mmCIF file of C-alpha atoms in Angstrom:
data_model
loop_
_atom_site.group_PDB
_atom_site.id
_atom_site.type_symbol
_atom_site.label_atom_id
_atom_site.label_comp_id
_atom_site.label_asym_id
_atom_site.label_seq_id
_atom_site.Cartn_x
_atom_site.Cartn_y
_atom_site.Cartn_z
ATOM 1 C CA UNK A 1 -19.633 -2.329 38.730
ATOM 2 C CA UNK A 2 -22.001 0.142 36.668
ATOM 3 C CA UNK A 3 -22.886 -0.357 33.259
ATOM 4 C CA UNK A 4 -22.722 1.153 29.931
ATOM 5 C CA UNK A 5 -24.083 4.969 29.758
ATOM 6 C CA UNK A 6 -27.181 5.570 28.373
ATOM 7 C CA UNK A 7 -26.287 8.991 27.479
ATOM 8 C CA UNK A 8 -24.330 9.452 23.984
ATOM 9 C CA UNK A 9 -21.284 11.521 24.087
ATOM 10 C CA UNK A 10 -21.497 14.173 21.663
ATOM 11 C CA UNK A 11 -18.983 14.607 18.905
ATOM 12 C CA UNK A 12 -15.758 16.800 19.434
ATOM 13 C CA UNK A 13 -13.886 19.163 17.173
ATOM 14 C CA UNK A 14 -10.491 18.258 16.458
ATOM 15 C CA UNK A 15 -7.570 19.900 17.628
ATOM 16 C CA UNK A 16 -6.247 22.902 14.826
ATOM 17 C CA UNK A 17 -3.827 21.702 12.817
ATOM 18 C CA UNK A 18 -4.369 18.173 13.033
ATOM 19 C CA UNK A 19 -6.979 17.626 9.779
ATOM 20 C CA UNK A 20 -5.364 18.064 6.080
ATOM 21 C CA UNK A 21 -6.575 17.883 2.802
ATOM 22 C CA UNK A 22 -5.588 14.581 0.747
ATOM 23 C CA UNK A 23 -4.726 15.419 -3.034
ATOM 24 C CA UNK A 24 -4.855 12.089 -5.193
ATOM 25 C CA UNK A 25 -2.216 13.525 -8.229
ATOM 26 C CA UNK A 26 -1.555 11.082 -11.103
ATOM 27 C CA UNK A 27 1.470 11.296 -12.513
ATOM 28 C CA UNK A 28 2.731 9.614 -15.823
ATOM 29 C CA UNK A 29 6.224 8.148 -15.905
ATOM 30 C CA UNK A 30 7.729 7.307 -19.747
ATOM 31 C CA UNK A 31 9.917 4.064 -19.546
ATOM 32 C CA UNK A 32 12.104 2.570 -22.147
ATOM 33 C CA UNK A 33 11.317 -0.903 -23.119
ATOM 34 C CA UNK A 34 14.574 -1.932 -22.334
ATOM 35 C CA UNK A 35 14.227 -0.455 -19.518
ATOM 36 C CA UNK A 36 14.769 -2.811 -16.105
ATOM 37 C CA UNK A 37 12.080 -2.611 -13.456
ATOM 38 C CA UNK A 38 11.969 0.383 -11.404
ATOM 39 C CA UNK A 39 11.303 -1.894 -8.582
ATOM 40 C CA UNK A 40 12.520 -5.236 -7.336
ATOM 41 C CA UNK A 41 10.015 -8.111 -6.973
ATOM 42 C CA UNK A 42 8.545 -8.518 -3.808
ATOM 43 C CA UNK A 43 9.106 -11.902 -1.584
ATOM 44 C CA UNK A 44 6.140 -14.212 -2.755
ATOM 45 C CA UNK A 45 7.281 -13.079 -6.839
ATOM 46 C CA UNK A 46 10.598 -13.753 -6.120
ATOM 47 C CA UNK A 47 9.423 -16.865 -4.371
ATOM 48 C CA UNK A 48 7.284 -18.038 -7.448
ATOM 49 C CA UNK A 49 10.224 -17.555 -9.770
ATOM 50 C CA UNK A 50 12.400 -19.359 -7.750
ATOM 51 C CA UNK A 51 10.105 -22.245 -7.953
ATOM 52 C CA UNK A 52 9.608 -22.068 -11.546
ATOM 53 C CA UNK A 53 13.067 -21.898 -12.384
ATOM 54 C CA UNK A 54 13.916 -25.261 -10.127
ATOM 55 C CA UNK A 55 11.171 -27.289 -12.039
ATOM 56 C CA UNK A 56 12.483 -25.607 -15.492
ATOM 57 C CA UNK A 57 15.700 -28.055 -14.308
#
């Protein structure tokens, strides 16, 4: 069994094509105040609400 190199590989180009430039792009949305939620709750809000609601009872 031989041990760990002591000689450090040297960095490597990647291959063309595969880097890309990330563009962060904020965009503002108008919503109604009566508006519903563009999104459902997720599982631990739903959850939570559940919970409330049965000790509202």
């Amino acid at each position: 069994m031989t041990g760990p190199s002591s000689t450090p590989r040297g960095e490597h180009a990647p291959a063309p094509g595969v880097t890309w430039e990330q563009h962060l792009v904020r965009v503002e949305q108008l919503v109604d105040d009566d508006a519903p939620d563009p999104t459902p709750p997720n599982r631990q809000t739903r959850r939570a609400l559940a919970r409330a609601a049965r000790r509202k009872k």
